[in-house]
Every structure is written in C-alpha cells, then in structure tokens.
C-alpha cells in the first residue's frame, strides 16, 4: 500500500485557524495541491472547478454559525468580568426628623437633617475570587470551542470523504455500463452468426439496462453528497464539479497504545480540568462569602433646635455568616468532588471509542489490501480469459457474465472499504484532537502552538 502525500495547509492569519488546520490536516486522504481560485467565482466557472479538503475546511470555519456563537459567549464573559471586578457601591443618604409635627415639633424649628455616606467593606478577597471564576470560565470556553470546532471540521472531512468515495463508485458504475455494452455487442454478433442463443442477447440487454440504472442512481447519490458537503459552509448547491483526493492511498496510522499515551492532552479530557478549575474557583467564592462584610455609614447631622452640628457614624456586621453558607459550601464541594469521577468515566468511554475506531480502520485497511493486491487483479485476468473464451466458443455466457459481475462487486467493496479507512481516521482525529499520523508535518505544527 502506498503512502499518501501529506496535505499541506497554508498558514492562516488567525492563530486559532492554524491550530485547527494542524489538528485536521492529517486526515488520511492524500489531497493534491489546488489551483488558486477566486472567492467570487461565478457559478458557471465554479461548476468546472474542483475543491480540496483545505478549501472545504476554510470555508466551513469562516461560514459556520455554531462557531460564531462562541464570539457572543466570549463577549458575555467580558461583561461578567467587568461586573465581577466592581467594588461595593457608595450610597448617599438624606434623613429628616422632627418636622411638620405638633406642639413643640411643629414646623421645622426642631428639625434634624442628616446627610450620610455609606458602603460595605468586603473582606476575604471576594473580588479576586469572582475574577478567578470568570478567568476559569474563559479557559473553559476556549476548550469548548476547540472541541466544537474539531467536531464541525471532522464532519466536514467525513462529508468530503463521502464525495470522494462516491466519485470512485460512480467511475466503477461507468465501467460496469461500458462492460455491459461491450458484452451486448459481442453477444449480438455471435447471435447473428448463429453461434449463440437469442436468450443470451436478452440477458445481455437486461444486464445493460440494470447497469444504466445503477449509473443513474450513482450520479444522483454523488450530487446528494456534494450538496451535503456544500451545506457545511451554507451553500445549498455544490458550486464545484468534484473534490480532489486519492482514495487508495494511506499513511501509517498510530496504534491504540500511542493514542492512549496522549489521552491526557485530549480536548475532551482537558475540558474536565477546566471544569474543575471553574468549580474550584466557585468554591473559593463560597468560602470567601463566609467571611463577613462590614457595612459602614458616616455623615453629618444638623440639629435646628439647638443650632448645632454633629458627626454620626455606624457599622454593622452579620451574625452566623459561616453557618448560613454551610449548605451552599457543601453543595459546591460535592460538585467539585464529582468532576474527577466524571473525568475517569470519560477517559474509559474515550478508550472504548478509540479502540472501536482503530479496530474498524485496521479491518477496513486489511480488506483494501487483500482486494487490491490479490482479488481484483485475479478477477481482471479471469475476466479477460472469460471474454476471450466466450468469443472463441470455449466458455459460455454465464461464466463470462458471472466473472464480470464478481469483478465489479469486488471493486465496489474495495472502494467502500477504503472509504471506511478514511472515515475512521476522521473519527480518530475528531476524538483526539491530535494528528494521528506520525509522519505528518502537522505534528510539529501543533507542537509549536
């Protein structure tokens, strides 16, 4: 089996785009270099063009609404950060006493006017605690965005692979139609010469009709898969004629042990570390809230009755603050303790998924290797022998048509198995977020991020 040429993704102006391109650039499709195309290409010219995996990934990144949502979430956290940094507000108060009464306090002759300034002194470094919560949420959001981006680009890659597979199947159906047409011509010649039964001609005509039906269905499926791919960047019609890629070419993949050795850097696992930091910061905020705050008030009072002025001041502190917050502390502590077990469960689930994906990929690769190296070449030779033997009268029609059908079936099986190799490789990248091919240049590109 040949090794694929690494897919070279150009550096984007965005560092984040470089990270995601590095993570998915090593999909096992060997994509040829694309000719430069204008982004405002007309539909007429676009229908004559081809598209690369690099083009598909870039278009998806720049036109997917799921990723735009994270920009709004980031802005929301910026607002939350501003609120978290606020100190307790200052308040101004005015109080009037002993006015508009009766008797000695009638009118305003004995009025008392008090002007105060009040606020709260926060103890326990509560502002820092709130800021740490927001900072942890921002790191958590970046990991969530990375996971979502890998999912989206993984889906784009899978749809891209589906198009490549269907292109290959369509070519196989074209060949099947051509072979059926050639068979009908050969059978008709022998029937006219009286060397074969007219029944064989009817069978050949039926086989040609079936081959043409399969070709039409294959073309419809190809158009469907191309539209599915274009939908990833918001187009309802595929403005390209084909996608580029070598289906029967695979780089050497990493083993399960190699992938598991890097599992701690898996974004799905890293998310639990971010969740832990967020919850830990929340717990510290609860702990800080157990430290009472001091409410203070100070001002000046004018006493009209004795024509004097005096200063006033007061402070107050809540009682039993720690006891009142005990329930919330226990709740946040339980949530924190549960995260580690959630992480362990996720690692086990990822291990199971990775094992299934790698096993399925290896089995599909074995199928492709066997069919490509042994079965298909043997059937190609057998088909030539059957055709020559039929023309010379040594073999009958059934032997020829059976051999031809076996060849077409094995070619279809080989193409579908090759597609499974690439699809499972795409799944592996989406699950791990790391290059799964050791000889890929994206390995060093990712390390530099």
Coordinates of C-alpha atoms in Angstrom, one line a residue:
X1 CA 0.0 0.0 0.0
X2 CA 1.4 3.4 -0.9
X3 CA 1.9 6.3 1.5
X4 CA -0.1 9.4 0.9
X5 CA 1.4 12.7 0.3
X6 CA 0.8 14.9 3.3
X7 CA -1.8 17.5 2.9
X8 CA -0.2 21.0 3.2
X9 CA -2.4 23.6 4.7
X10 CA -1.3 27.2 4.3
X11 CA -0.8 29.2 7.4
X12 CA -3.9 31.3 8.1
X13 CA -3.8 34.8 9.6
X14 CA -5.7 33.5 12.7
X15 CA -3.7 31.5 15.2
X16 CA -6.8 29.6 16.0
X17 CA -7.3 28.6 12.4
X18 CA -3.7 27.3 12.3
X19 CA -4.3 25.2 15.4
X20 CA -7.4 23.6 13.9
X21 CA -5.9 23.2 10.5
X22 CA -2.9 21.4 12.1
X23 CA -5.3 19.1 14.0
X24 CA -7.2 18.0 10.9
X25 CA -4.7 18.4 8.1
X26 CA -3.5 14.9 8.6
X27 CA -6.7 13.2 7.5
X28 CA -5.7 10.1 5.6
X29 CA -6.9 11.5 2.3
X30 CA -4.0 12.4 0.1
X31 CA -5.1 15.7 -1.4
X32 CA -3.4 17.2 -4.4
X33 CA -2.4 20.9 -4.4
X34 CA -5.3 23.0 -5.6
X35 CA -5.0 25.8 -8.2
X36 CA -5.7 29.2 -6.8
X37 CA -9.3 30.2 -7.2
X38 CA -11.1 33.5 -6.7
X39 CA -13.5 33.5 -3.8
X40 CA -16.1 35.4 -6.0
X41 CA -16.0 32.8 -8.8
X42 CA -19.2 32.6 -10.9
X43 CA -21.4 29.6 -10.8
X44 CA -20.7 28.8 -14.5
X45 CA -16.9 28.6 -13.9
X46 CA -17.4 27.0 -10.4
X47 CA -19.2 24.0 -12.0
X48 CA -16.0 23.3 -13.9
X49 CA -13.7 23.5 -10.9
X50 CA -12.6 21.2 -8.2
X51 CA -12.2 21.7 -4.5
X52 CA -9.6 20.5 -2.0
X53 CA -10.0 19.5 1.7
X54 CA -8.2 22.6 2.6
X55 CA -10.8 24.7 0.7
X56 CA -13.6 22.9 2.4
X57 CA -12.2 23.3 5.9
X58 CA -11.5 27.0 5.4
X59 CA -15.0 27.7 4.0
X60 CA -16.5 25.8 6.9
X61 CA -14.5 27.8 9.5
X62 CA -15.5 31.1 8.0
X63 CA -19.2 30.4 7.5
X64 CA -20.4 28.1 10.3
X65 CA -22.8 29.8 12.7
X66 CA -22.0 27.3 15.5
X67 CA -18.6 28.9 15.8
X68 CA -19.9 32.4 15.8
X69 CA -21.9 31.6 18.9
X70 CA -18.6 31.4 20.8
X71 CA -17.8 35.0 20.0
X72 CA -21.0 36.1 21.7
X73 CA -20.3 33.8 24.7
X74 CA -16.8 35.4 24.9
X75 CA -18.4 38.9 24.9
X76 CA -20.8 37.8 27.6
X77 CA -17.8 36.7 29.8
X78 CA -16.1 40.1 29.2
X79 CA -19.2 41.7 30.6
X80 CA -19.3 39.3 33.5
X81 CA -15.6 40.1 34.2
X82 CA -16.4 43.8 34.4
X83 CA -19.2 43.1 36.9
X84 CA -17.0 40.8 39.0
X85 CA -14.3 43.5 39.3
X86 CA -16.8 46.0 40.8
X87 CA -16.3 47.1 44.4
X88 CA -19.3 47.7 46.6
X89 CA -21.0 50.9 45.6
X90 CA -21.1 54.1 47.7
X91 CA -24.5 55.4 48.7
X92 CA -25.6 58.9 49.8
X93 CA -28.5 59.3 52.2
X94 CA -30.5 62.2 53.5
X95 CA -32.7 61.8 56.6
X96 CA -35.0 64.5 58.0
X97 CA -36.6 64.2 61.5
X98 CA -38.9 66.2 63.8
X99 CA -40.6 68.2 61.1
X100 CA -44.2 69.1 60.4
X101 CA -45.3 67.7 63.8
X102 CA -47.5 69.1 66.5
X103 CA -46.8 71.1 69.6
X104 CA -43.1 71.5 70.3
X105 CA -42.1 69.9 67.0
X106 CA -44.4 71.8 64.7
X107 CA -42.9 73.3 61.6
X108 CA -39.2 72.9 61.2
X109 CA -37.9 74.7 64.3
X110 CA -36.7 71.5 65.9
X111 CA -35.8 69.7 62.6
X112 CA -32.8 67.4 62.4
X113 CA -31.2 66.9 59.0
X114 CA -28.7 64.1 58.5
X115 CA -26.5 63.6 55.4
X116 CA -24.7 60.3 55.2
X117 CA -22.3 58.3 53.0
X118 CA -22.4 54.5 53.3
X119 CA -20.9 51.4 51.7
X120 CA -19.6 47.9 52.5
X121 CA -16.1 46.8 53.2
X122 CA -15.6 43.3 51.6
X123 CA -13.3 41.0 53.5
X124 CA -11.9 37.7 52.3
X125 CA -10.6 39.0 48.9
X126 CA -14.0 38.5 47.3
X127 CA -13.2 40.5 44.1
X128 CA -10.2 38.3 43.4
X129 CA -12.4 35.2 43.9
X130 CA -15.0 36.5 41.4
X131 CA -12.4 37.4 38.9
X132 CA -10.9 33.9 39.1
X133 CA -14.3 32.3 38.3
X134 CA -14.6 34.4 35.2
X135 CA -11.0 33.7 34.2
X136 CA -11.6 30.0 34.6
X137 CA -14.8 30.2 32.5
X138 CA -12.8 31.8 29.7
X139 CA -10.3 29.0 29.6
X140 CA -13.2 26.5 29.7
X141 CA -14.9 28.3 26.8
X142 CA -11.7 28.0 24.7
X143 CA -11.6 24.3 25.2
X144 CA -15.3 24.0 24.4
X145 CA -14.7 26.0 21.2
X146 CA -11.8 23.7 20.3
X147 CA -14.0 20.6 20.8
X148 CA -16.9 22.0 18.8
X149 CA -14.5 23.1 16.0
X150 CA -13.0 19.7 15.8
X151 CA -16.5 18.2 15.7
X152 CA -17.5 20.6 12.9
X153 CA -14.4 20.1 10.8
X154 CA -14.5 16.4 11.5
X155 CA -18.0 16.3 10.0
X156 CA -16.8 18.4 7.0
X157 CA -14.0 15.9 6.4
X158 CA -16.4 13.0 6.6
X159 CA -18.7 14.5 4.1
X160 CA -15.7 15.3 1.9
X161 CA -14.7 11.6 2.1
X162 CA -18.2 10.6 1.2
X163 CA -17.9 12.6 -2.0
X164 CA -14.5 11.0 -2.9
X165 CA -15.9 7.5 -2.3
X166 CA -19.0 8.2 -4.4
X167 CA -16.8 9.6 -7.2
X168 CA -14.9 6.4 -7.3
X169 CA -18.1 4.3 -7.1
X170 CA -19.5 6.4 -10.0
X171 CA -16.5 5.6 -12.1
X172 CA -16.9 1.9 -11.3
X173 CA -20.6 2.2 -12.4
X174 CA -19.4 3.8 -15.6
X175 CA -17.1 1.0 -16.3
X176 CA -19.8 -1.5 -15.4
X177 CA -22.1 0.1 -18.0
X178 CA -19.3 0.1 -20.6
X179 CA -18.6 -3.6 -20.0
X180 CA -22.3 -4.4 -20.2
X181 CA -22.5 -2.5 -23.5
X182 CA -19.4 -4.3 -24.9
X183 CA -20.9 -7.6 -23.8
X184 CA -24.2 -6.9 -25.6
X185 CA -22.3 -6.1 -28.8
X186 CA -20.3 -9.3 -28.6
X187 CA -23.3 -11.4 -27.8
X188 CA -25.3 -9.8 -30.6
X189 CA -22.5 -10.6 -33.1
X190 CA -22.5 -14.3 -32.0
X191 CA -26.3 -14.5 -32.1
X192 CA -26.4 -13.1 -35.6
X193 CA -23.8 -15.6 -36.6
X194 CA -25.8 -18.4 -35.1
X195 CA -23.1 -19.2 -32.6
X196 CA -25.2 -18.3 -29.5
X197 CA -28.8 -18.4 -28.4
X198 CA -31.1 -15.4 -28.7
X199 CA -31.7 -15.9 -24.9
X200 CA -28.2 -14.7 -24.2
X201 CA -28.9 -11.5 -26.1
X202 CA -32.0 -10.9 -24.0
X203 CA -30.0 -11.4 -20.8
X204 CA -27.2 -9.1 -22.1
X205 CA -29.9 -6.4 -22.9
X206 CA -31.3 -6.8 -19.4
X207 CA -27.8 -6.5 -17.8
X208 CA -27.1 -3.3 -19.8
X209 CA -30.4 -1.8 -18.5
X210 CA -29.5 -2.7 -14.9
X211 CA -26.1 -1.2 -15.4
X212 CA -27.5 2.1 -16.7
X213 CA -30.0 2.2 -13.8
X214 CA -27.1 1.8 -11.3
X215 CA -25.2 4.5 -13.1
X216 CA -28.1 7.0 -12.8
X217 CA -28.6 6.2 -9.1
X218 CA -24.9 6.6 -8.5
X219 CA -24.9 10.0 -10.2
X220 CA -27.9 11.1 -8.0
X221 CA -26.0 10.0 -4.9
X222 CA -22.9 11.9 -6.0
X223 CA -24.9 15.1 -6.3
X224 CA -26.5 14.5 -2.9
X225 CA -23.2 14.0 -1.2
X226 CA -21.7 17.1 -2.9
X227 CA -24.7 19.2 -1.7
X228 CA -24.2 17.7 1.8
X229 CA -20.6 19.0 1.8
X230 CA -21.6 22.4 0.5
X231 CA -24.2 22.8 3.2
X232 CA -21.4 22.8 5.8
X233 CA -20.4 26.4 4.7
X234 CA -24.0 27.5 3.9
X235 CA -24.4 26.7 0.2
X236 CA -27.5 24.8 -0.9
X237 CA -25.9 23.9 -4.3
X238 CA -22.4 22.5 -4.8
X239 CA -20.5 25.1 -6.8
X240 CA -17.8 22.6 -7.7
X241 CA -17.6 19.7 -10.2
X242 CA -15.6 17.3 -8.0
X243 CA -13.4 17.0 -4.9
X244 CA -9.7 16.2 -5.1
X245 CA -8.2 13.2 -3.3
X246 CA -6.5 9.8 -3.8
X247 CA -8.8 7.2 -2.3
X248 CA -6.5 4.1 -2.3
X249 CA -3.5 5.7 -0.6
X250 CA -3.0 5.6 3.2
X251 CA -0.3 6.9 5.6
X252 CA 0.8 4.8 8.5
X253 CA -1.6 5.4 11.5
X254 CA -0.8 5.4 15.1
X255 CA -1.6 2.4 17.3
X256 CA -4.1 2.4 20.1
X257 CA -1.3 2.5 22.6
X258 CA 0.3 5.6 21.0
X259 CA -3.0 7.4 21.0
X260 CA -3.8 6.4 24.6
X261 CA -0.4 7.7 25.7
X262 CA -1.5 11.2 24.7
X263 CA -5.0 10.9 26.1
X264 CA -4.4 13.4 28.9
X265 CA -3.9 16.1 26.2
X266 CA -7.2 15.1 24.6
X267 CA -9.5 18.2 24.5
X268 CA -12.4 16.2 25.8
X269 CA -10.3 15.3 28.9
X270 CA -8.8 18.8 29.2
X271 CA -12.4 20.1 29.4
X272 CA -12.8 18.3 32.7
X273 CA -9.7 20.0 34.0
X274 CA -11.2 23.3 33.0
X275 CA -14.5 22.3 34.7
X276 CA -12.5 21.5 37.8
X277 CA -10.8 24.9 37.9
X278 CA -14.2 26.7 37.4
X279 CA -15.8 24.8 40.2
X280 CA -12.8 25.2 42.4
X281 CA -13.0 29.0 41.9
X282 CA -16.7 28.9 42.7
X283 CA -16.0 27.0 45.9
X284 CA -13.4 29.7 46.9
X285 CA -16.0 32.4 46.3
X286 CA -18.4 30.5 48.7
X287 CA -15.6 30.2 51.2
X288 CA -14.9 33.9 50.9
X289 CA -18.6 34.7 51.5
X290 CA -18.3 33.0 54.9
X291 CA -16.1 36.0 55.9
X292 CA -18.5 38.7 57.0
X293 CA -18.5 42.1 55.3
X294 CA -18.6 45.3 57.3
X295 CA -21.3 47.8 56.5
X296 CA -20.4 51.3 57.5
X297 CA -22.2 54.7 57.5
X298 CA -20.8 58.1 58.3
X299 CA -22.2 61.6 57.9
X300 CA -23.1 64.9 59.4
X301 CA -26.3 65.9 61.3
X302 CA -27.8 69.4 61.6
X303 CA -29.9 70.0 64.7
X304 CA -32.0 73.1 64.1
X305 CA -33.5 73.2 67.6
X306 CA -30.1 73.8 69.4
X307 CA -28.4 75.3 66.3
X308 CA -25.6 72.7 66.4
X309 CA -24.0 70.3 64.0
X310 CA -22.5 66.8 64.8
X311 CA -20.9 63.9 63.1
X312 CA -22.7 60.5 63.0
X313 CA -21.2 57.1 62.2
X314 CA -22.2 53.4 62.5
X315 CA -21.0 50.0 61.5
X316 CA -22.8 46.6 61.3
X317 CA -21.8 43.0 60.7
X318 CA -24.0 40.0 60.0
X319 CA -24.1 37.2 62.6
X320 CA -23.7 33.4 61.9
X321 CA -22.5 34.0 58.3
X322 CA -20.5 30.8 58.2
X323 CA -23.4 28.7 59.4
X324 CA -25.8 30.3 56.9
X325 CA -23.4 29.5 54.0
X326 CA -22.7 25.9 55.1
X327 CA -25.4 24.4 52.8
X328 CA -24.1 26.2 49.7
X329 CA -20.5 25.2 50.6
X330 CA -21.5 21.5 50.8
X331 CA -23.3 21.7 47.5
X332 CA -20.3 23.3 45.7
X333 CA -17.9 20.9 47.4
X334 CA -19.9 17.9 46.2
X335 CA -20.0 19.2 42.6
X336 CA -16.2 19.7 42.8
X337 CA -15.6 16.1 44.0
X338 CA -17.8 14.6 41.3
X339 CA -15.7 16.1 38.4
X340 CA -12.8 13.7 38.9
X341 CA -15.1 10.7 38.6
X342 CA -16.7 12.2 35.6
X343 CA -13.3 12.6 34.1
X344 CA -12.4 9.0 34.8
X345 CA -15.7 7.8 33.2
X346 CA -15.0 10.0 30.1
X347 CA -11.5 8.5 29.7
X348 CA -12.9 5.0 29.8
X349 CA -15.6 5.9 27.3
X350 CA -12.9 7.5 25.0
X351 CA -10.7 4.5 25.3
X352 CA -13.6 2.3 24.2
X353 CA -14.4 4.5 21.3
X354 CA -10.8 4.8 20.2
X355 CA -10.4 1.0 20.3
X356 CA -13.5 0.5 18.2
X357 CA -12.4 3.2 15.7
X358 CA -8.9 1.9 15.3
X359 CA -10.0 -1.7 15.0
X360 CA -12.6 -0.8 12.4
X361 CA -10.0 1.2 10.5
X362 CA -7.4 -1.7 10.6
X363 CA -10.0 -4.2 9.4
X364 CA -11.1 -2.0 6.5
X365 CA -7.4 -1.5 5.6
X366 CA -6.8 -5.2 5.6
X367 CA -9.8 -5.6 3.3
X368 CA -8.5 -3.0 0.9
X369 CA -5.0 -4.5 0.9
X370 CA -6.3 -8.0 0.1
X371 CA -8.7 -6.9 -2.6
X372 CA -6.2 -4.5 -4.2
X373 CA -3.2 -6.9 -4.2
X374 CA -4.9 -10.3 -4.8
X375 CA -8.6 -10.4 -5.5
X376 CA -9.1 -7.6 -8.1
X377 CA -6.0 -8.4 -10.2
X378 CA -7.0 -12.0 -10.3
X379 CA -10.5 -11.2 -11.4
X380 CA -9.2 -8.8 -14.1
X381 CA -7.2 -11.6 -15.6
X382 CA -10.2 -14.0 -15.2
X383 CA -12.5 -11.5 -17.0
X384 CA -10.1 -11.3 -20.0
X385 CA -10.0 -15.1 -20.1
X386 CA -13.7 -15.4 -19.9
X387 CA -14.3 -12.8 -22.6
X388 CA -11.7 -14.4 -25.0
X389 CA -13.1 -17.8 -24.2
X390 CA -16.6 -16.8 -25.0
X391 CA -15.7 -15.2 -28.2
X392 CA -13.8 -18.4 -29.3
X393 CA -16.6 -20.6 -28.0
X394 CA -14.7 -22.3 -25.2
X395 CA -16.7 -20.7 -22.3
X396 CA -20.4 -20.0 -22.1
X397 CA -22.2 -16.7 -21.4
X398 CA -22.9 -17.5 -17.8
X399 CA -19.2 -17.9 -17.0
X400 CA -18.4 -14.5 -18.6
X401 CA -21.2 -12.5 -17.0
X402 CA -20.6 -14.1 -13.6
X403 CA -16.9 -13.2 -13.7
X404 CA -17.6 -9.7 -14.8
X405 CA -20.2 -9.2 -12.0
X406 CA -17.7 -10.5 -9.4
X407 CA -15.1 -8.0 -10.6
X408 CA -17.5 -5.1 -10.3
X409 CA -18.7 -6.3 -6.9
X410 CA -15.1 -6.6 -5.6
X411 CA -14.2 -3.1 -6.9
X412 CA -17.2 -1.7 -5.1
X413 CA -16.3 -3.5 -1.9
X414 CA -12.7 -2.2 -2.2
X415 CA -13.8 1.4 -2.7
X416 CA -16.2 1.3 0.3
X417 CA -13.6 -0.3 2.5
X418 CA -11.1 2.4 1.5
X419 CA -13.7 5.0 2.4
X420 CA -14.1 3.3 5.8
X421 CA -10.4 3.7 6.4
X422 CA -10.6 7.4 5.8
X423 CA -13.8 7.9 7.7
X424 CA -12.5 6.1 10.8
X425 CA -9.3 8.2 10.5
X426 CA -11.5 11.3 10.5
X427 CA -13.3 10.0 13.6
X428 CA -10.0 9.4 15.3
X429 CA -8.9 13.0 14.7
X430 CA -12.2 14.4 15.9
X431 CA -12.0 12.3 19.1
X432 CA -8.4 13.0 19.9
X433 CA -7.8 16.5 18.5
X434 CA -4.2 15.4 17.7
X435 CA -2.5 14.3 14.5
X436 CA -2.9 10.5 14.3
X437 CA -0.2 10.0 11.6
X438 CA 3.4 10.1 12.9
X439 CA 4.9 11.2 9.7
X440 CA 2.7 14.2 9.2
X441 CA 4.1 17.7 9.2
X442 CA 1.2 18.8 11.3
X443 CA 2.7 17.1 14.3
X444 CA 5.4 19.7 14.5
X445 CA 2.9 22.4 13.6
X446 CA 0.7 21.5 16.5
X447 CA 3.7 21.4 18.9
X448 CA 4.6 24.9 18.0
X449 CA 1.1 26.2 19.0

